[in-house]
Coordinates of C-alpha atoms in Angstrom, one line a residue:
M1 CA -57.1 10.7 -21.5
L2 CA -56.5 14.3 -22.6
S3 CA -58.9 16.9 -21.4
R4 CA -61.6 18.3 -23.7
G5 CA -59.8 21.6 -23.9
V6 CA -56.6 19.9 -25.2
W7 CA -58.7 17.9 -27.7
R8 CA -60.4 21.2 -28.8
A9 CA -57.0 22.8 -29.3
L10 CA -55.9 19.7 -31.3
A11 CA -59.1 19.8 -33.3
W12 CA -58.5 23.5 -34.3
L13 CA -54.9 22.8 -35.1
G14 CA -55.7 19.7 -37.1
T15 CA -58.4 21.6 -39.0
A16 CA -56.0 24.4 -39.9
I17 CA -53.3 21.9 -41.0
L18 CA -55.9 20.0 -43.1
L19 CA -56.9 23.2 -44.8
V20 CA -53.3 24.3 -45.6
L21 CA -52.5 20.8 -46.9
C22 CA -55.6 20.7 -49.1
Y23 CA -54.6 23.9 -50.8
A24 CA -50.8 23.4 -50.9
P25 CA -49.2 22.3 -54.2
T26 CA -49.1 18.5 -54.5
P27 CA -45.6 17.4 -53.6
E28 CA -43.6 15.0 -55.8
V29 CA -43.0 12.0 -53.7
P30 CA -40.1 9.7 -54.7
G31 CA -40.6 6.0 -54.7
P32 CA -43.2 3.6 -56.1
D33 CA -46.5 4.9 -57.1
V34 CA -49.1 3.4 -54.7
P35 CA -52.5 3.3 -56.3
H36 CA -55.1 5.3 -54.4
A37 CA -52.6 6.4 -51.7
D38 CA -54.1 9.9 -51.8
K39 CA -57.5 8.5 -51.0
L40 CA -56.1 6.7 -47.9
A41 CA -54.4 10.0 -46.9
H42 CA -57.9 11.7 -47.2
V43 CA -59.4 9.0 -45.0
A44 CA -56.6 9.3 -42.4
A45 CA -56.6 13.1 -42.3
F46 CA -60.4 13.5 -41.9
F47 CA -60.4 10.6 -39.4
A48 CA -57.9 12.4 -37.2
V49 CA -59.6 15.8 -37.4
A50 CA -63.1 14.4 -36.8
L51 CA -61.9 12.2 -33.9
A52 CA -60.3 15.3 -32.3
W53 CA -63.5 17.3 -32.7
R54 CA -65.6 14.4 -31.2
L55 CA -63.3 13.9 -28.3
S56 CA -63.3 17.7 -27.6
G57 CA -67.0 17.3 -26.7
L58 CA -68.6 18.3 -30.0
S59 CA -71.8 16.3 -30.6
V60 CA -72.0 13.6 -33.3
R61 CA -74.2 15.9 -35.3
G62 CA -71.8 18.8 -34.8
T63 CA -68.8 16.7 -35.8
L64 CA -70.6 15.5 -38.9
L65 CA -71.6 19.1 -39.8
V66 CA -68.0 20.4 -39.3
G67 CA -66.7 17.5 -41.4
I68 CA -69.1 18.0 -44.2
L69 CA -68.4 21.7 -44.2
L70 CA -64.7 20.9 -44.4
I71 CA -65.3 18.5 -47.3
L72 CA -67.3 21.2 -49.2
V73 CA -64.7 23.9 -48.5
T74 CA -61.8 21.8 -49.6
E75 CA -63.2 20.0 -52.6
I76 CA -65.2 22.9 -54.0
G77 CA -62.3 25.3 -53.3
Q78 CA -59.8 23.0 -55.0
A79 CA -62.2 22.9 -58.0
L80 CA -62.6 26.6 -58.2
L81 CA -59.4 28.2 -57.1
P82 CA -56.2 28.2 -59.1
T83 CA -54.2 26.1 -56.6
G84 CA -53.1 23.4 -59.1
R85 CA -55.4 21.0 -57.4
Q86 CA -58.7 19.5 -58.5
G87 CA -61.9 18.8 -56.7
D88 CA -62.6 15.1 -56.7
V89 CA -65.8 13.2 -55.7
M90 CA -63.7 10.2 -54.7
D91 CA -61.6 12.4 -52.4
A92 CA -64.8 13.6 -50.8
L93 CA -66.0 10.1 -50.3
G94 CA -62.7 9.2 -48.7
D95 CA -63.1 12.3 -46.4
L96 CA -66.6 11.2 -45.5
A97 CA -65.4 7.6 -44.7
G98 CA -62.7 9.0 -42.4
I99 CA -65.3 11.1 -40.6
L100 CA -67.7 8.2 -40.2
A101 CA -64.9 5.9 -39.0
A102 CA -64.0 8.6 -36.4
L103 CA -67.6 8.8 -35.2
L104 CA -67.6 5.0 -34.7
A105 CA -64.2 4.9 -33.0
A106 CA -64.6 7.9 -30.6
P107 CA -66.9 6.2 -28.0
R108 CA -64.7 3.0 -28.0
L109 CA -61.6 5.1 -27.6
R110 CA -63.2 7.1 -24.8
A111 CA -64.4 3.8 -23.0
W112 CA -60.9 2.3 -23.4
A113 CA -59.3 5.4 -21.9
V114 CA -61.7 5.5 -18.9
R115 CA -61.0 1.8 -18.2
R116 CA -57.3 2.3 -18.5
A117 CA -57.4 5.3 -16.1
A118 CA -59.5 3.3 -13.6
E119 CA -56.8 0.6 -13.6
G120 CA -54.2 3.1 -12.6
P121 CA -50.6 3.4 -13.7
A122 CA -49.0 0.2 -15.2
A123 CA -46.6 -1.6 -12.9

Protein backbone atom coordinates (compact mmCIF):
# COMPACT_ATOMS: atom_id res chain seq x y z
CA MET A 1 0.00 0.00 0.00
CA LEU A 2 1.20 3.49 -0.71
CA SER A 3 2.45 5.60 2.18
CA ARG A 4 0.25 8.27 3.71
CA GLY A 5 2.52 10.93 2.24
CA VAL A 6 1.97 9.59 -1.27
CA TRP A 7 -1.79 9.43 -0.66
CA ARG A 8 -1.68 13.02 0.62
CA ALA A 9 0.11 14.17 -2.54
CA LEU A 10 -2.44 12.29 -4.66
CA ALA A 11 -5.28 13.85 -2.66
CA TRP A 12 -3.97 17.37 -3.26
CA LEU A 13 -3.36 16.63 -6.94
CA GLY A 14 -6.82 15.08 -7.31
CA THR A 15 -8.42 18.05 -5.57
CA ALA A 16 -6.65 20.48 -7.90
CA ILE A 17 -7.64 18.49 -10.99
CA LEU A 18 -11.23 18.25 -9.76
CA LEU A 19 -11.42 22.02 -9.29
CA VAL A 20 -9.96 22.70 -12.74
CA LEU A 21 -12.34 20.25 -14.41
CA CYS A 22 -15.37 21.65 -12.58
CA TYR A 23 -14.67 25.13 -13.96
CA ALA A 24 -13.40 24.16 -17.43
CA PRO A 25 -15.81 24.51 -20.36
CA THR A 26 -17.89 21.40 -20.96
CA PRO A 27 -16.28 19.45 -23.80
CA GLU A 28 -18.34 18.16 -26.69
CA VAL A 29 -17.95 14.40 -26.55
CA PRO A 30 -18.63 12.52 -29.79
CA GLY A 31 -20.71 9.38 -29.71
CA PRO A 32 -24.03 8.40 -28.20
CA ASP A 33 -25.56 10.55 -25.51
CA VAL A 34 -25.56 8.45 -22.34
CA PRO A 35 -28.23 9.64 -19.91
CA HIS A 36 -26.82 10.87 -16.60
CA ALA A 37 -23.22 10.10 -17.59
CA ASP A 38 -22.19 13.41 -16.04
CA LYS A 39 -23.67 12.31 -12.71
CA LEU A 40 -21.61 9.11 -12.82
CA ALA A 41 -18.54 11.23 -13.56
CA HIS A 42 -19.32 13.32 -10.45
CA VAL A 43 -19.63 10.18 -8.31
CA ALA A 44 -16.36 8.77 -9.66
CA ALA A 45 -14.37 12.01 -9.32
CA PHE A 46 -15.47 12.72 -5.76
CA PHE A 47 -15.01 9.05 -4.84
CA ALA A 48 -11.39 9.16 -6.02
CA VAL A 49 -10.57 12.41 -4.24
CA ALA A 50 -12.29 11.42 -0.98
CA LEU A 51 -10.63 8.00 -1.02
CA ALA A 52 -7.22 9.61 -1.46
CA TRP A 53 -7.89 12.02 1.42
CA ARG A 54 -9.08 9.19 3.67
CA LEU A 55 -6.10 6.95 2.83
CA SER A 56 -3.78 9.91 3.46
CA GLY A 57 -4.79 9.66 7.11
CA LEU A 58 -7.45 12.35 7.22
CA SER A 59 -10.24 11.37 9.62
CA VAL A 60 -13.71 10.39 8.45
CA ARG A 61 -15.02 13.71 9.74
CA GLY A 62 -12.20 15.62 8.05
CA THR A 63 -12.72 13.81 4.76
CA LEU A 64 -16.44 14.52 4.90
CA LEU A 65 -15.76 18.19 5.69
CA VAL A 66 -13.26 18.54 2.82
CA GLY A 67 -15.73 16.83 0.50
CA ILE A 68 -18.64 19.05 1.49
CA LEU A 69 -16.48 22.15 1.09
CA LEU A 70 -15.52 20.96 -2.40
CA ILE A 71 -19.18 20.41 -3.25
CA LEU A 72 -20.06 23.93 -2.09
CA VAL A 73 -17.11 25.55 -3.86
CA THR A 74 -17.76 23.76 -7.14
CA GLU A 75 -21.54 23.92 -7.34
CA ILE A 76 -21.99 27.44 -5.95
CA GLY A 77 -19.04 28.63 -8.02
CA GLN A 78 -20.54 27.13 -11.16
CA ALA A 79 -23.84 28.83 -10.39
CA LEU A 80 -22.32 32.25 -9.74
CA LEU A 81 -19.29 32.55 -12.00
CA PRO A 82 -19.48 33.08 -15.77
CA THR A 83 -17.86 29.74 -16.62
CA GLY A 84 -20.57 28.46 -18.93
CA ARG A 85 -21.44 25.87 -16.32
CA GLN A 86 -24.40 25.65 -13.99
CA GLY A 87 -24.70 24.62 -10.38
CA ASP A 88 -26.87 21.54 -10.04
CA VAL A 89 -28.36 19.92 -6.95
CA MET A 90 -28.24 16.52 -8.65
CA ASP A 91 -24.52 16.99 -9.31
CA ALA A 92 -24.05 17.82 -5.63
CA LEU A 93 -25.93 14.66 -4.65
CA GLY A 94 -23.70 12.64 -6.99
CA ASP A 95 -20.66 14.27 -5.40
CA LEU A 96 -21.93 13.37 -1.94
CA ALA A 97 -22.64 9.78 -3.03
CA GLY A 98 -19.05 9.47 -4.23
CA ILE A 99 -17.70 10.80 -0.93
CA LEU A 100 -19.87 8.44 1.14
CA ALA A 101 -18.89 5.47 -1.04
CA ALA A 102 -15.21 6.33 -0.52
CA LEU A 103 -15.70 6.51 3.23
CA LEU A 104 -17.23 3.03 3.14
CA ALA A 105 -14.56 1.64 0.79
CA ALA A 106 -11.45 3.05 2.51
CA PRO A 107 -11.29 0.68 5.51
CA ARG A 108 -11.96 -2.33 3.30
CA LEU A 109 -9.25 -1.28 0.85
CA ARG A 110 -6.81 -0.67 3.69
CA ALA A 111 -7.57 -4.10 5.22
CA TRP A 112 -7.15 -5.78 1.84
CA ALA A 113 -3.79 -4.05 1.30
CA VAL A 114 -2.56 -5.08 4.76
CA ARG A 115 -3.56 -8.72 4.14
CA ARG A 116 -1.92 -8.66 0.74
CA ALA A 117 1.31 -7.21 2.16
CA ALA A 118 1.36 -9.88 4.89
CA GLU A 119 1.09 -12.61 2.24
CA GLY A 120 4.26 -11.35 0.58
CA PRO A 121 5.00 -11.10 -3.14
CA ALA A 122 2.98 -13.33 -5.45
CA ALA A 123 4.85 -16.35 -6.72
